[in-house]
Amino acid sequence: MKILVLSNDQGIFNKIKSKFNSFSINTEFVLATHIEDIPKDLAGLIVPEKVPFNDLSIFLKYAKNNNLKTLFTEQGLISLISYFNQKECETKEFEGSSATFLALGSKLAEIIGGAGPLNTKYNLNWEIPIKFFPDKFLLSGINVGNGSIEALEMVGDWEIIGIIWPIFSEEKAPSGFENILSWISE
């Protein structure tokens, strides 16, 4: 399967490939920032960083029309929320805890293999206040300390999951988070 990584940063691209390889998930990656560079046989789209609104719009229309699983991570989650709210999502300094609550019945809980409280162990330095939660989405993960957005997923149209966690970092992810990589590559 091929996954498009929407990024200009070769370092991020290499980290993503390395993380998939560390879990022996056999996936081919394409780095592109122009729609004409997209191969026809894609299975998914990963957005790991902020993307300008117009560029994101083009790629999201393509993803929807081709029913691509779409994963937004870290700063990419800000772009997702801004796009669907049609206004800039503002972040603030992190004031929560290292614990997340995953919603029972959410696609993310199904993928990870559990719901309820979870210690993510990630040292975040920014958060997204709940007031920026977009319509058409389900809140699948909230910070236990202050209720800020940590994960969301689209209801209906096509499979979109957005997570604040740096799952492609060198930090050891909580058990089950590798299943997010398997999900996007299937």
mmCIF file of N, CA and C in Angstrom, residues 2-7 16 20 27 29-33 35 38 42-48 51 55-64 67-73 158-161 168 180 183-186:
data_model
loop_
_atom_site.group_PDB
_atom_site.id
_atom_site.type_symbol
_atom_site.label_atom_id
_atom_site.label_comp_id
_atom_site.label_asym_id
_atom_site.label_seq_id
_atom_site.Cartn_x
_atom_site.Cartn_y
_atom_site.Cartn_z
ATOM 1 N N LYS A 2 0.378 2.291 -0.630
ATOM 2 C CA LYS A 2 1.101 3.558 -0.659
ATOM 3 C C LYS A 2 0.372 4.576 0.198
ATOM 4 N N ILE A 3 1.170 5.344 0.937
ATOM 5 C CA ILE A 3 0.636 6.409 1.766
ATOM 6 C C ILE A 3 1.326 7.711 1.363
ATOM 7 N N LEU A 4 0.518 8.737 1.152
ATOM 8 C CA LEU A 4 1.040 10.054 0.846
ATOM 9 C C LEU A 4 1.298 10.795 2.144
ATOM 10 N N VAL A 5 2.489 11.350 2.283
ATOM 11 C CA VAL A 5 2.830 12.196 3.426
ATOM 12 C C VAL A 5 2.841 13.626 2.911
ATOM 13 N N LEU A 6 1.926 14.436 3.423
ATOM 14 C CA LEU A 6 1.802 15.820 2.982
ATOM 15 C C LEU A 6 2.756 16.684 3.807
ATOM 16 N N SER A 7 3.951 16.875 3.269
ATOM 17 C CA SER A 7 4.991 17.603 3.990
ATOM 18 C C SER A 7 6.069 18.059 3.020
ATOM 19 N N ILE A 16 8.772 9.259 9.848
ATOM 20 C CA ILE A 16 7.565 8.466 9.618
ATOM 21 C C ILE A 16 7.936 7.099 9.049
ATOM 22 N N PHE A 20 7.350 3.293 10.952
ATOM 23 C CA PHE A 20 6.668 2.156 10.327
ATOM 24 C C PHE A 20 7.604 0.959 10.232
ATOM 25 N N THR A 27 5.019 -0.646 4.093
ATOM 26 C CA THR A 27 4.260 0.390 3.415
ATOM 27 C C THR A 27 5.211 1.205 2.557
ATOM 28 N N PHE A 29 5.905 4.880 0.874
ATOM 29 C CA PHE A 29 5.537 6.258 1.148
ATOM 30 C C PHE A 29 5.857 7.153 -0.035
ATOM 31 N N VAL A 30 5.019 8.169 -0.195
ATOM 32 C CA VAL A 30 5.198 9.168 -1.233
ATOM 33 C C VAL A 30 5.191 10.524 -0.535
ATOM 34 N N LEU A 31 6.199 11.335 -0.807
ATOM 35 C CA LEU A 31 6.276 12.682 -0.253
ATOM 36 C C LEU A 31 5.830 13.642 -1.351
ATOM 37 N N ALA A 32 4.779 14.389 -1.094
ATOM 38 C CA ALA A 32 4.269 15.303 -2.120
ATOM 39 C C ALA A 32 3.615 16.505 -1.477
ATOM 40 N N THR A 33 3.699 17.611 -2.177
ATOM 41 C CA THR A 33 2.989 18.819 -1.767
ATOM 42 C C THR A 33 2.211 19.410 -2.941
ATOM 43 N N ILE A 35 -0.657 18.356 -6.030
ATOM 44 C CA ILE A 35 -1.661 17.363 -6.398
ATOM 45 C C ILE A 35 -1.234 16.549 -7.622
ATOM 46 N N ILE A 38 0.628 13.108 -7.065
ATOM 47 C CA ILE A 38 -0.025 12.009 -6.359
ATOM 48 C C ILE A 38 -0.169 10.795 -7.272
ATOM 49 N N LEU A 42 -3.057 5.145 -4.072
ATOM 50 C CA LEU A 42 -2.864 5.471 -2.658
ATOM 51 C C LEU A 42 -3.904 4.781 -1.784
ATOM 52 N N ALA A 43 -3.494 4.458 -0.559
ATOM 53 C CA ALA A 43 -4.420 3.900 0.436
ATOM 54 C C ALA A 43 -4.695 4.902 1.540
ATOM 55 N N GLY A 44 -3.767 5.848 1.755
ATOM 56 C CA GLY A 44 -3.937 6.767 2.867
ATOM 57 C C GLY A 44 -3.170 8.059 2.694
ATOM 58 N N LEU A 45 -3.475 8.983 3.596
ATOM 59 C CA LEU A 45 -2.853 10.295 3.625
ATOM 60 C C LEU A 45 -2.479 10.609 5.068
ATOM 61 N N ILE A 46 -1.233 11.032 5.283
ATOM 62 C CA ILE A 46 -0.779 11.470 6.602
ATOM 63 C C ILE A 46 -0.412 12.947 6.506
ATOM 64 N N VAL A 47 -0.945 13.731 7.451
ATOM 65 C CA VAL A 47 -0.645 15.157 7.524
ATOM 66 C C VAL A 47 0.017 15.401 8.882
ATOM 67 N N PRO A 48 1.369 15.456 8.923
ATOM 68 C CA PRO A 48 2.083 15.556 10.202
ATOM 69 C C PRO A 48 2.441 16.971 10.650
ATOM 70 N N VAL A 51 -0.500 22.823 7.401
ATOM 71 C CA VAL A 51 -0.557 22.937 5.946
ATOM 72 C C VAL A 51 -1.422 24.154 5.620
ATOM 73 N N ASP A 55 -3.904 24.536 0.150
ATOM 74 C CA ASP A 55 -3.268 23.250 -0.164
ATOM 75 C C ASP A 55 -4.025 22.103 0.489
ATOM 76 N N LEU A 56 -4.371 22.280 1.752
ATOM 77 C CA LEU A 56 -5.088 21.231 2.469
ATOM 78 C C LEU A 56 -6.436 20.949 1.805
ATOM 79 N N SER A 57 -7.109 21.983 1.366
ATOM 80 C CA SER A 57 -8.398 21.827 0.710
ATOM 81 C C SER A 57 -8.293 20.926 -0.509
ATOM 82 N N ILE A 58 -7.287 21.128 -1.320
ATOM 83 C CA ILE A 58 -7.081 20.316 -2.526
ATOM 84 C C ILE A 58 -6.857 18.851 -2.155
ATOM 85 N N PHE A 59 -5.984 18.609 -1.179
ATOM 86 C CA PHE A 59 -5.666 17.235 -0.804
ATOM 87 C C PHE A 59 -6.821 16.546 -0.086
ATOM 88 N N LEU A 60 -7.574 17.283 0.717
ATOM 89 C CA LEU A 60 -8.723 16.674 1.392
ATOM 90 C C LEU A 60 -9.835 16.329 0.411
ATOM 91 N N LYS A 61 -10.047 17.152 -0.592
ATOM 92 C CA LYS A 61 -11.035 16.812 -1.629
ATOM 93 C C LYS A 61 -10.602 15.544 -2.350
ATOM 94 N N TYR A 62 -9.318 15.439 -2.644
ATOM 95 C CA TYR A 62 -8.805 14.231 -3.282
ATOM 96 C C TYR A 62 -9.002 13.019 -2.369
ATOM 97 N N ALA A 63 -8.675 13.163 -1.092
ATOM 98 C CA ALA A 63 -8.820 12.059 -0.139
ATOM 99 C C ALA A 63 -10.276 11.612 -0.029
ATOM 100 N N LYS A 64 -11.172 12.562 0.031
ATOM 101 C CA LYS A 64 -12.599 12.222 0.136
ATOM 102 C C LYS A 64 -13.078 11.529 -1.133
ATOM 103 N N ASN A 67 -11.712 8.094 -1.163
ATOM 104 C CA ASN A 67 -11.959 7.357 0.081
ATOM 105 C C ASN A 67 -10.661 6.904 0.767
ATOM 106 N N LEU A 68 -9.717 7.835 0.892
ATOM 107 C CA LEU A 68 -8.441 7.540 1.539
ATOM 108 C C LEU A 68 -8.560 7.692 3.048
ATOM 109 N N LYS A 69 -8.048 6.744 3.786
ATOM 110 C CA LYS A 69 -7.924 6.932 5.229
ATOM 111 C C LYS A 69 -6.971 8.106 5.430
ATOM 112 N N THR A 70 -7.302 8.971 6.378
ATOM 113 C CA THR A 70 -6.525 10.186 6.558
ATOM 114 C C THR A 70 -6.177 10.359 8.033
ATOM 115 N N LEU A 71 -4.893 10.562 8.299
ATOM 116 C CA LEU A 71 -4.391 10.714 9.661
ATOM 117 C C LEU A 71 -3.686 12.050 9.804
ATOM 118 N N PHE A 72 -4.170 12.864 10.730
ATOM 119 C CA PHE A 72 -3.530 14.134 11.077
ATOM 120 C C PHE A 72 -2.842 13.936 12.419
ATOM 121 N N THR A 73 -1.577 14.330 12.521
ATOM 122 C CA THR A 73 -0.852 14.197 13.772
ATOM 123 C C THR A 73 -0.229 15.547 14.158
ATOM 124 N N TRP A 158 -15.814 9.900 5.362
ATOM 125 C CA TRP A 158 -14.697 8.994 5.156
ATOM 126 C C TRP A 158 -13.877 8.976 6.431
ATOM 127 N N GLU A 159 -12.940 8.040 6.524
ATOM 128 C CA GLU A 159 -12.209 7.853 7.776
ATOM 129 C C GLU A 159 -11.104 8.894 7.938
ATOM 130 N N ILE A 160 -11.319 9.797 8.888
ATOM 131 C CA ILE A 160 -10.313 10.781 9.272
ATOM 132 C C ILE A 160 -10.106 10.655 10.773
ATOM 133 N N ILE A 161 -8.856 10.558 11.174
ATOM 134 C CA ILE A 161 -8.513 10.576 12.590
ATOM 135 C C ILE A 161 -7.454 11.658 12.784
ATOM 136 N N PHE A 168 5.190 9.660 15.771
ATOM 137 C CA PHE A 168 6.352 9.353 14.936
ATOM 138 C C PHE A 168 7.669 9.750 15.594
ATOM 139 N N ILE A 180 -2.317 2.308 15.172
ATOM 140 C CA ILE A 180 -2.700 3.456 14.343
ATOM 141 C C ILE A 180 -1.931 3.389 13.031
ATOM 142 N N TRP A 183 -3.526 0.699 10.932
ATOM 143 C CA TRP A 183 -4.816 1.156 10.403
ATOM 144 C C TRP A 183 -4.630 2.003 9.140
ATOM 145 N N ILE A 184 -3.723 2.973 9.176
ATOM 146 C CA ILE A 184 -3.561 3.875 8.027
ATOM 147 C C ILE A 184 -2.943 3.143 6.836
ATOM 148 N N SER A 185 -2.244 2.060 7.072
ATOM 149 C CA SER A 185 -1.569 1.359 5.976
ATOM 150 C C SER A 185 -2.380 0.209 5.384
ATOM 151 N N GLU A 186 -3.543 -0.087 5.956
ATOM 152 C CA GLU A 186 -4.359 -1.201 5.430
ATOM 153 C C GLU A 186 -5.142 -0.778 4.207
#
